[in-house]
């Protein structure tokens, strides 16, 4: 078996392989469901119903999708320029830290001023956190995969230290958690009495802005040029290192917004389980979206839906909700394979 | 030699009716080719004529849609890269496939020893290699590291590698492209010894005089088909050229130059190594209205010189003057600001971004100007118009400005690069291997545009490994060897052999380096 590049990609081929990827995902997870002793059809139905079968389910899915949109955008922006930011998790947490530092009473002002201020500070913190790896990469050639990945552990331990020390809530019965943000620092709920908050709107707006940056601006053009062929970009006079640094700032800022939005919109305080790996899942979301910022919204809702749906499903069917992780992982693998097959054709040896 | 007698000696390789299609493109269209014992067949054709596809099919990298291959009377399994090797066919690629950090012996033995055997008889291997080398005049020290060898020596190692594996049929892909005239002569002597010992050779080339010198029979490919087949005694270089092109040859009349002021000057510039060699105190003046040709064997510092002028390599010493002013902080952007148009050596790696569109590529040097962007927003309409104007002016075959550059042929890509580099009539033009890999039509086009730029007063540096190209275009020729430049000679002042001597590094006194 060998791969030959296709002369041109066609919509039909792309759709066919996309459909094949979804089918393969369903078939593979069906097998696991069968092993678990349940009917795949029932399980898939329950997942779909749990993700979008009611207003509650749908709002829950969108709520869960919100941080994934931010981290997905962060990864998509960075990967476009071939800056391998694996550290969205750390940037998310540093954004959350800034939110509780500024939002728990240190500054008193109306929401209209406080929320943008906190947002800016969170983005700045996330941006600066990725600046280090970006400068190490451009100046010394240090692999950013290693530095950003390892920074995740450093930052999470740092947050743990903060929650046991300076940021610890004195009224928290000894739990490692921060004080709650004041009312003026909270993002309002979209629908009264539901969990979905304005962070989701902010995520949609961010996706739109990132789309404009990538498609319409000089910086987006530079980022894509650097990502596709850094040597040619450098030859043409594009300041490759500066572009990578700017990309890092944007990417880090976007990931930090996930932390800001989770704390200010949903949780109200910072705990060590603020993110169940949203930074890493953001990589999955960005890849599923083929690094398209608008696709990130769709992919984030899809992935969130599977997680939310699987939680609901496991309550009624006797299948562990871990099936969601398997489904998402399988979907990623089949989609990445499908994306390659959209560009290459398989030749079987006779 | 008489071709007929060789056929009677027995056919060793027969390709019959080979057809290979890629989508709508037919790369090979019913190509038949036979090779007799002790025969040298030249496979002649422009780039894109189907030579490489045919050889890829022979070596199992592609599977032919139609047709059969027979080696020594037995059919060859299709699509199996090992089948050709085990059947006794050896190939010497244009780009060598040697491990730099291993010795000659190790490189040759590599892959012939089964994986499960922990060691090999080094002395026996060494003795066999020495014997083969002596038999065929392939002098090379078996114990040296490949990284220490010259290009000519590396090629000999590649040939020894094939012979060590008992190849009876040897395929040489553009073997002389990297050689000096003297090394080429030595290679031809080796080929004579090989066929004398009963081997057969397929010699792939587009250089007519070499084909005439070395082969018994010529098969000319054009547009994927056999355009003609001639015993060498019954044809001429002129006829072969016409078969290759499929009509009258385009001719380029170059009028005498009218040199103007010095527009660009390097004074004792040194650089770090690039492509194996850096610059070592190079001084060079480029005058307006003049094409300066820089000849040399690949890897002697041309890459470093081109990168330096393009702005991607920093110098460790010396200075650059543009239009008489010393420029500091040299970079791709300062080069562009100083009105230097640059045609890079490698279209795919450096010149174009394959996964971006034609429009995105042609604005890559000017996207920052008010012409293509305002307030950080790109003006895609202006970019598309610019791309369309280049497509029209340079006759680029491409569906639209939105087409991905990866899908274009090399010639069309080069036209886009020309259009981008020559936009705004630059004062100085760096043309590094501007016609490598292009077909004759595209070559003529590129040449004409360069001469046109010269005639309007631009100073042009033409870096090429093709001596013919240098001699046709250059008003002044300098030769680069081991990071140094020879003195300049006027058009026709030095013979090919004299230039070859300089290319090989002979007669290049230390003092000469500063005199250019």
PDB file of N, CA and C in Angstrom, chain B residues 323-415:
ATOM      1  N   UNK B 323      24.367  50.915  -4.759  1.00  0.00           N
ATOM      2  CA  UNK B 323      24.364  52.235  -5.384  1.00  0.00           C
ATOM      3  C   UNK B 323      25.400  53.164  -4.758  1.00  0.00           C
ATOM      4  N   UNK B 324      26.536  52.580  -4.315  1.00  0.00           N
ATOM      5  CA  UNK B 324      27.610  53.386  -3.759  1.00  0.00           C
ATOM      6  C   UNK B 324      27.488  53.676  -2.275  1.00  0.00           C
ATOM      7  N   UNK B 325      26.340  53.327  -1.678  1.00  0.00           N
ATOM      8  CA  UNK B 325      26.171  53.572  -0.244  1.00  0.00           C
ATOM      9  C   UNK B 325      26.354  52.268   0.515  1.00  0.00           C
ATOM     10  N   UNK B 326      27.061  52.347   1.622  1.00  0.00           N
ATOM     11  CA  UNK B 326      27.243  51.172   2.453  1.00  0.00           C
ATOM     12  C   UNK B 326      25.939  50.901   3.215  1.00  0.00           C
ATOM     13  N   UNK B 327      25.480  49.652   3.186  1.00  0.00           N
ATOM     14  CA  UNK B 327      24.226  49.310   3.863  1.00  0.00           C
ATOM     15  C   UNK B 327      24.545  48.418   5.057  1.00  0.00           C
ATOM     16  N   UNK B 328      23.958  48.754   6.191  1.00  0.00           N
ATOM     17  CA  UNK B 328      24.160  47.885   7.356  1.00  0.00           C
ATOM     18  C   UNK B 328      22.831  47.247   7.723  1.00  0.00           C
ATOM     19  N   UNK B 329      22.880  46.238   8.564  1.00  0.00           N
ATOM     20  CA  UNK B 329      21.667  45.531   8.970  1.00  0.00           C
ATOM     21  C   UNK B 329      21.001  44.852   7.797  1.00  0.00           C
ATOM     22  N   UNK B 330      21.788  44.118   7.034  1.00  0.00           N
ATOM     23  CA  UNK B 330      21.278  43.483   5.815  1.00  0.00           C
ATOM     24  C   UNK B 330      20.302  42.361   6.149  1.00  0.00           C
ATOM     25  N   UNK B 331      19.149  42.360   5.513  1.00  0.00           N
ATOM     26  CA  UNK B 331      18.120  41.339   5.744  1.00  0.00           C
ATOM     27  C   UNK B 331      17.280  41.249   4.474  1.00  0.00           C
ATOM     28  N   UNK B 332      16.396  40.241   4.379  1.00  0.00           N
ATOM     29  CA  UNK B 332      15.547  40.194   3.185  1.00  0.00           C
ATOM     30  C   UNK B 332      14.818  41.525   2.966  1.00  0.00           C
ATOM     31  N   UNK B 333      14.381  42.137   4.060  1.00  0.00           N
ATOM     32  CA  UNK B 333      13.620  43.367   3.889  1.00  0.00           C
ATOM     33  C   UNK B 333      14.507  44.511   3.399  1.00  0.00           C
ATOM     34  N   UNK B 334      15.718  44.646   3.955  1.00  0.00           N
ATOM     35  CA  UNK B 334      16.588  45.721   3.452  1.00  0.00           C
ATOM     36  C   UNK B 334      16.970  45.454   1.998  1.00  0.00           C
ATOM     37  N   UNK B 335      17.139  44.184   1.651  1.00  0.00           N
ATOM     38  CA  UNK B 335      17.451  43.871   0.253  1.00  0.00           C
ATOM     39  C   UNK B 335      16.329  44.382  -0.649  1.00  0.00           C
ATOM     40  N   UNK B 336      15.081  44.122  -0.234  1.00  0.00           N
ATOM     41  CA  UNK B 336      13.941  44.571  -1.037  1.00  0.00           C
ATOM     42  C   UNK B 336      13.865  46.098  -1.059  1.00  0.00           C
ATOM     43  N   UNK B 337      14.111  46.704   0.118  1.00  0.00           N
ATOM     44  CA  UNK B 337      14.059  48.172   0.173  1.00  0.00           C
ATOM     45  C   UNK B 337      15.127  48.795  -0.710  1.00  0.00           C
ATOM     46  N   UNK B 338      16.238  48.077  -0.894  1.00  0.00           N
ATOM     47  CA  UNK B 338      17.304  48.585  -1.756  1.00  0.00           C
ATOM     48  C   UNK B 338      17.120  48.140  -3.205  1.00  0.00           C
ATOM     49  N   UNK B 339      15.903  47.777  -3.532  1.00  0.00           N
ATOM     50  CA  UNK B 339      15.532  47.472  -4.905  1.00  0.00           C
ATOM     51  C   UNK B 339      16.341  46.329  -5.504  1.00  0.00           C
ATOM     52  N   UNK B 340      16.416  45.238  -4.739  1.00  0.00           N
ATOM     53  CA  UNK B 340      17.063  44.046  -5.261  1.00  0.00           C
ATOM     54  C   UNK B 340      15.992  42.993  -5.508  1.00  0.00           C
ATOM     55  N   UNK B 341      15.879  42.549  -6.736  1.00  0.00           N
ATOM     56  CA  UNK B 341      14.937  41.490  -7.062  1.00  0.00           C
ATOM     57  C   UNK B 341      15.643  40.153  -6.919  1.00  0.00           C
ATOM     58  N   UNK B 342      14.979  39.206  -6.294  1.00  0.00           N
ATOM     59  CA  UNK B 342      15.674  37.964  -5.983  1.00  0.00           C
ATOM     60  C   UNK B 342      14.935  36.745  -6.519  1.00  0.00           C
ATOM     61  N   UNK B 343      15.644  35.918  -7.252  1.00  0.00           N
ATOM     62  CA  UNK B 343      15.087  34.649  -7.721  1.00  0.00           C
ATOM     63  C   UNK B 343      15.858  33.549  -7.002  1.00  0.00           C
ATOM     64  N   UNK B 344      15.208  32.849  -6.076  1.00  0.00           N
ATOM     65  CA  UNK B 344      15.957  31.886  -5.271  1.00  0.00           C
ATOM     66  C   UNK B 344      16.223  30.596  -6.026  1.00  0.00           C
ATOM     67  N   UNK B 345      17.187  29.843  -5.498  1.00  0.00           N
ATOM     68  CA  UNK B 345      17.598  28.606  -6.137  1.00  0.00           C
ATOM     69  C   UNK B 345      16.497  27.547  -6.080  1.00  0.00           C
ATOM     70  N   UNK B 346      15.832  27.454  -4.928  1.00  0.00           N
ATOM     71  CA  UNK B 346      14.856  26.383  -4.732  1.00  0.00           C
ATOM     72  C   UNK B 346      13.445  26.978  -4.734  1.00  0.00           C
ATOM     73  N   UNK B 347      12.761  26.782  -5.845  1.00  0.00           N
ATOM     74  CA  UNK B 347      11.412  27.342  -5.977  1.00  0.00           C
ATOM     75  C   UNK B 347      10.483  26.860  -4.888  1.00  0.00           C
ATOM     76  N   UNK B 348      10.553  25.550  -4.599  1.00  0.00           N
ATOM     77  CA  UNK B 348       9.574  24.955  -3.691  1.00  0.00           C
ATOM     78  C   UNK B 348       9.864  25.305  -2.237  1.00  0.00           C
ATOM     79  N   UNK B 349      11.140  25.226  -1.859  1.00  0.00           N
ATOM     80  CA  UNK B 349      11.467  25.418  -0.444  1.00  0.00           C
ATOM     81  C   UNK B 349      11.549  26.894  -0.074  1.00  0.00           C
ATOM     82  N   UNK B 350      12.048  27.715  -0.980  1.00  0.00           N
ATOM     83  CA  UNK B 350      12.328  29.104  -0.636  1.00  0.00           C
ATOM     84  C   UNK B 350      11.487  30.096  -1.415  1.00  0.00           C
ATOM     85  N   UNK B 351      11.197  29.771  -2.656  1.00  0.00           N
ATOM     86  CA  UNK B 351      10.580  30.762  -3.521  1.00  0.00           C
ATOM     87  C   UNK B 351       9.099  30.944  -3.298  1.00  0.00           C
ATOM     88  N   UNK B 352       8.403  29.838  -3.111  1.00  0.00           N
ATOM     89  CA  UNK B 352       6.944  29.906  -3.053  1.00  0.00           C
ATOM     90  C   UNK B 352       6.448  29.125  -1.846  1.00  0.00           C
ATOM     91  N   UNK B 353       5.255  29.470  -1.417  1.00  0.00           N
ATOM     92  CA  UNK B 353       4.600  28.738  -0.343  1.00  0.00           C
ATOM     93  C   UNK B 353       3.525  27.899  -1.004  1.00  0.00           C
ATOM     94  N   UNK B 354       3.821  26.609  -1.154  1.00  0.00           N
ATOM     95  CA  UNK B 354       2.995  25.736  -1.984  1.00  0.00           C
ATOM     96  C   UNK B 354       1.535  25.672  -1.575  1.00  0.00           C
ATOM     97  N   UNK B 355       1.272  25.735  -0.275  1.00  0.00           N
ATOM     98  CA  UNK B 355      -0.107  25.582   0.183  1.00  0.00           C
ATOM     99  C   UNK B 355      -0.864  26.903   0.215  1.00  0.00           C
ATOM    100  N   UNK B 356      -0.256  27.973  -0.295  1.00  0.00           N
ATOM    101  CA  UNK B 356      -0.994  29.230  -0.375  1.00  0.00           C
ATOM    102  C   UNK B 356      -1.288  29.537  -1.846  1.00  0.00           C
ATOM    103  N   UNK B 357      -2.183  30.497  -2.035  1.00  0.00           N
ATOM    104  CA  UNK B 357      -2.651  30.748  -3.397  1.00  0.00           C
ATOM    105  C   UNK B 357      -1.634  31.565  -4.185  1.00  0.00           C
ATOM    106  N   UNK B 358      -1.873  31.644  -5.482  1.00  0.00           N
ATOM    107  CA  UNK B 358      -1.041  32.466  -6.356  1.00  0.00           C
ATOM    108  C   UNK B 358      -1.038  33.912  -5.862  1.00  0.00           C
ATOM    109  N   UNK B 359      -2.224  34.436  -5.554  1.00  0.00           N
ATOM    110  CA  UNK B 359      -2.311  35.831  -5.106  1.00  0.00           C
ATOM    111  C   UNK B 359      -1.542  36.030  -3.809  1.00  0.00           C
ATOM    112  N   UNK B 360      -1.685  35.090  -2.875  1.00  0.00           N
ATOM    113  CA  UNK B 360      -0.986  35.218  -1.594  1.00  0.00           C
ATOM    114  C   UNK B 360       0.524  35.166  -1.792  1.00  0.00           C
ATOM    115  N   UNK B 361       0.962  34.380  -2.770  1.00  0.00           N
ATOM    116  CA  UNK B 361       2.393  34.262  -3.006  1.00  0.00           C
ATOM    117  C   UNK B 361       2.998  35.484  -3.689  1.00  0.00           C
ATOM    118  N   UNK B 362       2.291  36.048  -4.649  1.00  0.00           N
ATOM    119  CA  UNK B 362       2.932  37.138  -5.396  1.00  0.00           C
ATOM    120  C   UNK B 362       3.025  38.423  -4.569  1.00  0.00           C
ATOM    121  N   UNK B 363       2.224  38.542  -3.514  1.00  0.00           N
ATOM    122  CA  UNK B 363       2.323  39.758  -2.705  1.00  0.00           C
ATOM    123  C   UNK B 363       3.272  39.602  -1.516  1.00  0.00           C
ATOM    124  N   UNK B 364       3.919  38.430  -1.420  1.00  0.00           N
ATOM    125  CA  UNK B 364       4.649  38.148  -0.178  1.00  0.00           C
ATOM    126  C   UNK B 364       5.806  39.108   0.080  1.00  0.00           C
ATOM    127  N   UNK B 365       6.301  39.779  -0.959  1.00  0.00           N
ATOM    128  CA  UNK B 365       7.402  40.715  -0.730  1.00  0.00           C
ATOM    129  C   UNK B 365       6.909  42.149  -0.558  1.00  0.00           C
ATOM    130  N   UNK B 366       5.654  42.384  -0.890  1.00  0.00           N
ATOM    131  CA  UNK B 366       5.164  43.765  -0.911  1.00  0.00           C
ATOM    132  C   UNK B 366       3.864  43.955  -0.140  1.00  0.00           C
ATOM    133  N   UNK B 367       3.433  42.913   0.590  1.00  0.00           N
ATOM    134  CA  UNK B 367       2.111  42.965   1.216  1.00  0.00           C
ATOM    135  C   UNK B 367       1.985  44.105   2.218  1.00  0.00           C
ATOM    136  N   UNK B 368       3.136  44.573   2.719  1.00  0.00           N
ATOM    137  CA  UNK B 368       3.122  45.593   3.740  1.00  0.00           C
ATOM    138  C   UNK B 368       2.902  47.001   3.168  1.00  0.00           C
ATOM    139  N   UNK B 369       3.155  47.124   1.856  1.00  0.00           N
ATOM    140  CA  UNK B 369       3.035  48.459   1.256  1.00  0.00           C
ATOM    141  C   UNK B 369       1.567  48.880   1.156  1.00  0.00           C
ATOM    142  N   UNK B 370       1.351  50.167   0.969  1.00  0.00           N
ATOM    143  CA  UNK B 370      -0.022  50.686   0.893  1.00  0.00           C
ATOM    144  C   UNK B 370      -0.772  50.122  -0.298  1.00  0.00           C
ATOM    145  N   UNK B 371      -0.007  49.550  -1.223  1.00  0.00           N
ATOM    146  CA  UNK B 371      -0.622  48.968  -2.399  1.00  0.00           C
ATOM    147  C   UNK B 371      -1.512  47.778  -2.018  1.00  0.00           C
ATOM    148  N   UNK B 372      -1.084  47.017  -1.017  1.00  0.00           N
ATOM    149  CA  UNK B 372      -1.806  45.792  -0.692  1.00  0.00           C
ATOM    150  C   UNK B 372      -2.424  45.772   0.699  1.00  0.00           C
ATOM    151  N   UNK B 373      -2.152  46.767   1.517  1.00  0.00           N
ATOM    152  CA  UNK B 373      -2.763  46.736   2.855  1.00  0.00           C
ATOM    153  C   UNK B 373      -2.940  48.144   3.405  1.00  0.00           C
ATOM    154  N   UNK B 374      -3.988  48.280   4.214  1.00  0.00           N
ATOM    155  CA  UNK B 374      -4.287  49.537   4.906  1.00  0.00           C
ATOM    156  C   UNK B 374      -4.667  49.213   6.325  1.00  0.00           C
ATOM    157  N   UNK B 375      -4.112  49.902   7.271  1.00  0.00           N
ATOM    158  CA  UNK B 375      -4.458  49.739   8.687  1.00  0.00           C
ATOM    159  C   UNK B 375      -4.430  48.271   9.111  1.00  0.00           C
ATOM    160  N   UNK B 376      -3.434  47.543   8.632  1.00  0.00           N
ATOM    161  CA  UNK B 376      -3.307  46.149   9.052  1.00  0.00           C
ATOM    162  C   UNK B 376      -4.257  45.183   8.368  1.00  0.00           C
ATOM    163  N   UNK B 377      -5.107  45.692   7.488  1.00  0.00           N
ATOM    164  CA  UNK B 377      -6.012  44.811   6.747  1.00  0.00           C
ATOM    165  C   UNK B 377      -5.496  44.651   5.325  1.00  0.00           C
ATOM    166  N   UNK B 378      -5.481  43.419   4.829  1.00  0.00           N
ATOM    167  CA  UNK B 378      -5.014  43.186   3.470  1.00  0.00           C
ATOM    168  C   UNK B 378      -6.102  43.545   2.466  1.00  0.00           C
ATOM    169  N   UNK B 379      -5.676  44.066   1.349  1.00  0.00           N
ATOM    170  CA  UNK B 379      -6.596  44.381   0.268  1.00  0.00           C
ATOM    171  C   UNK B 379      -6.560  43.218  -0.728  1.00  0.00           C
ATOM    172  N   UNK B 380      -7.442  42.246  -0.491  1.00  0.00           N
ATOM    173  CA  UNK B 380      -7.403  41.042  -1.342  1.00  0.00           C
ATOM    174  C   UNK B 380      -7.752  41.354  -2.778  1.00  0.00           C
ATOM    175  N   UNK B 381      -8.585  42.365  -2.988  1.00  0.00           N
ATOM    176  CA  UNK B 381      -8.940  42.717  -4.365  1.00  0.00           C
ATOM    177  C   UNK B 381      -7.693  43.175  -5.109  1.00  0.00           C
ATOM    178  N   UNK B 382      -6.876  44.014  -4.446  1.00  0.00           N
ATOM    179  CA  UNK B 382      -5.648  44.485  -5.089  1.00  0.00           C
ATOM    180  C   UNK B 382      -4.683  43.332  -5.325  1.00  0.00           C
ATOM    181  N   UNK B 383      -4.605  42.418  -4.349  1.00  0.00           N
ATOM    182  CA  UNK B 383      -3.722  41.263  -4.496  1.00  0.00           C
ATOM    183  C   UNK B 383      -4.151  40.408  -5.680  1.00  0.00           C
ATOM    184  N   UNK B 384      -5.456  40.187  -5.782  1.00  0.00           N
ATOM    185  CA  UNK B 384      -5.969  39.368  -6.873  1.00  0.00           C
ATOM    186  C   UNK B 384      -5.704  40.034  -8.225  1.00  0.00           C
ATOM    187  N   UNK B 385      -5.879  41.367  -8.261  1.00  0.00           N
ATOM    188  CA  UNK B 385      -5.598  42.077  -9.513  1.00  0.00           C
ATOM    189  C   UNK B 385      -4.123  41.942  -9.897  1.00  0.00           C
ATOM    190  N   UNK B 386      -3.252  42.103  -8.885  1.00  0.00           N
ATOM    191  CA  UNK B 386      -1.817  41.992  -9.149  1.00  0.00           C
ATOM    192  C   UNK B 386      -1.482  40.589  -9.673  1.00  0.00           C
ATOM    193  N   UNK B 387      -2.050  39.570  -9.016  1.00  0.00           N
ATOM    194  CA  UNK B 387      -1.797  38.192  -9.452  1.00  0.00           C
ATOM    195  C   UNK B 387      -2.277  37.998 -10.883  1.00  0.00           C
ATOM    196  N   UNK B 388      -3.461  38.520 -11.172  1.00  0.00           N
ATOM    197  CA  UNK B 388      -4.003  38.369 -12.520  1.00  0.00           C
ATOM    198  C   UNK B 388      -3.094  39.055 -13.542  1.00  0.00           C
ATOM    199  N   UNK B 389      -2.517  40.200 -13.143  1.00  0.00           N
ATOM    200  CA  UNK B 389      -1.662  40.908 -14.100  1.00  0.00           C
ATOM    201  C   UNK B 389      -0.372  40.122 -14.344  1.00  0.00           C
ATOM    202  N   UNK B 390       0.158  39.479 -13.314  1.00  0.00           N
ATOM    203  CA  UNK B 390       1.364  38.654 -13.526  1.00  0.00           C
ATOM    204  C   UNK B 390       1.026  37.434 -14.374  1.00  0.00           C
ATOM    205  N   UNK B 391      -0.124  36.813 -14.069  1.00  0.00           N
ATOM    206  CA  UNK B 391      -0.537  35.636 -14.836  1.00  0.00           C
ATOM    207  C   UNK B 391      -0.616  35.990 -16.321  1.00  0.00           C
ATOM    208  N   UNK B 392      -1.139  37.187 -16.596  1.00  0.00           N
ATOM    209  CA  UNK B 392      -1.291  37.611 -17.989  1.00  0.00           C
ATOM    210  C   UNK B 392       0.058  37.979 -18.599  1.00  0.00           C
ATOM    211  N   UNK B 393       0.797  38.847 -17.906  1.00  0.00           N
ATOM    212  CA  UNK B 393       2.045  39.356 -18.475  1.00  0.00           C
ATOM    213  C   UNK B 393       3.084  38.257 -18.650  1.00  0.00           C
ATOM    214  N   UNK B 394       3.083  37.282 -17.748  1.00  0.00           N
ATOM    215  CA  UNK B 394       4.117  36.253 -17.815  1.00  0.00           C
ATOM    216  C   UNK B 394       3.585  34.941 -18.379  1.00  0.00           C
ATOM    217  N   UNK B 395       2.356  34.959 -18.856  1.00  0.00           N
ATOM    218  CA  UNK B 395       1.781  33.791 -19.493  1.00  0.00           C
ATOM    219  C   UNK B 395       1.844  32.569 -18.567  1.00  0.00           C
ATOM    220  N   UNK B 396       1.377  32.728 -17.346  1.00  0.00           N
ATOM    221  CA  UNK B 396       1.380  31.637 -16.382  1.00  0.00           C
ATOM    222  C   UNK B 396       0.156  30.772 -16.633  1.00  0.00           C
ATOM    223  N   UNK B 397       0.401  29.462 -16.757  1.00  0.00           N
ATOM    224  CA  UNK B 397      -0.735  28.560 -16.925  1.00  0.00           C
ATOM    225  C   UNK B 397      -1.275  28.200 -15.544  1.00  0.00           C
ATOM    226  N   UNK B 398      -2.385  28.845 -15.177  1.00  0.00           N
ATOM    227  CA  UNK B 398      -3.003  28.482 -13.896  1.00  0.00           C
ATOM    228  C   UNK B 398      -4.459  28.894 -13.939  1.00  0.00           C
ATOM    229  N   UNK B 399      -5.302  28.114 -13.245  1.00  0.00           N
ATOM    230  CA  UNK B 399      -6.742  28.344 -13.352  1.00  0.00           C
ATOM    231  C   UNK B 399      -7.182  29.733 -12.881  1.00  0.00           C
ATOM    232  N   UNK B 400      -6.623  30.212 -11.771  1.00  0.00           N
ATOM    233  CA  UNK B 400      -7.052  31.514 -11.266  1.00  0.00           C
ATOM    234  C   UNK B 400      -6.062  31.989 -10.208  1.00  0.00           C
ATOM    235  N   UNK B 401      -6.140  33.268  -9.822  1.00  0.00           N
ATOM    236  CA  UNK B 401      -5.255  33.761  -8.748  1.00  0.00           C
ATOM    237  C   UNK B 401      -5.484  33.042  -7.425  1.00  0.00           C
ATOM    238  N   UNK B 402      -6.627  32.339  -7.303  1.00  0.00           N
ATOM    239  CA  UNK B 402      -6.916  31.646  -6.051  1.00  0.00           C
ATOM    240  C   UNK B 402      -6.353  30.231  -6.039  1.00  0.00           C
ATOM    241  N   UNK B 403      -5.771  29.789  -7.161  1.00  0.00           N
ATOM    242  CA  UNK B 403      -5.265  28.418  -7.236  1.00  0.00           C
ATOM    243  C   UNK B 403      -4.070  28.241  -6.305  1.00  0.00           C
ATOM    244  N   UNK B 404      -3.978  27.050  -5.730  1.00  0.00           N
ATOM    245  CA  UNK B 404      -2.832  26.780  -4.869  1.00  0.00           C
ATOM    246  C   UNK B 404      -1.579  26.607  -5.729  1.00  0.00           C
ATOM    247  N   UNK B 405      -0.486  27.216  -5.295  1.00  0.00           N
ATOM    248  CA  UNK B 405       0.743  27.205  -6.078  1.00  0.00           C
ATOM    249  C   UNK B 405       1.296  25.789  -6.243  1.00  0.00           C
ATOM    250  N   UNK B 406       1.051  24.930  -5.251  1.00  0.00           N
ATOM    251  CA  UNK B 406       1.557  23.555  -5.311  1.00  0.00           C
ATOM    252  C   UNK B 406       1.121  22.822  -6.583  1.00  0.00           C
ATOM    253  N   UNK B 407      -0.027  23.237  -7.109  1.00  0.00           N
ATOM    254  CA  UNK B 407      -0.556  22.533  -8.268  1.00  0.00           C
ATOM    255  C   UNK B 407       0.072  22.991  -9.582  1.00  0.00           C
ATOM    256  N   UNK B 408       0.887  24.037  -9.545  1.00  0.00           N
ATOM    257  CA  UNK B 408       1.479  24.545 -10.789  1.00  0.00           C
ATOM    258  C   UNK B 408       2.748  23.775 -11.135  1.00  0.00           C
ATOM    259  N   UNK B 409       3.087  23.798 -12.427  1.00  0.00           N
ATOM    260  CA  UNK B 409       4.338  23.177 -12.845  1.00  0.00           C
ATOM    261  C   UNK B 409       5.507  24.073 -12.438  1.00  0.00           C
ATOM    262  N   UNK B 410       6.709  23.501 -12.481  1.00  0.00           N
ATOM    263  CA  UNK B 410       7.900  24.259 -12.110  1.00  0.00           C
ATOM    264  C   UNK B 410       8.071  25.518 -12.941  1.00  0.00           C
ATOM    265  N   UNK B 411       7.811  25.400 -14.230  1.00  0.00           N
ATOM    266  CA  UNK B 411       7.974  26.555 -15.112  1.00  0.00           C
ATOM    267  C   UNK B 411       7.015  27.680 -14.756  1.00  0.00           C
ATOM    268  N   UNK B 412       5.779  27.302 -14.458  1.00  0.00           N
ATOM    269  CA  UNK B 412       4.788  28.332 -14.105  1.00  0.00           C
ATOM    270  C   UNK B 412       5.094  28.958 -12.756  1.00  0.00           C
ATOM    271  N   UNK B 413       5.591  28.125 -11.840  1.00  0.00           N
ATOM    272  CA  UNK B 413       6.005  28.668 -10.544  1.00  0.00           C
ATOM    273  C   UNK B 413       7.133  29.684 -10.748  1.00  0.00           C
ATOM    274  N   UNK B 414       8.078  29.324 -11.615  1.00  0.00           N
ATOM    275  CA  UNK B 414       9.216  30.206 -11.841  1.00  0.00           C
ATOM    276  C   UNK B 414       8.757  31.521 -12.469  1.00  0.00           C
ATOM    277  N   UNK B 415       7.747  31.446 -13.319  1.00  0.00           N
ATOM    278  CA  UNK B 415       7.224  32.681 -13.914  1.00  0.00           C
ATOM    279  C   UNK B 415       6.610  33.573 -12.844  1.00  0.00           C
TER     280      UNK B 415
END
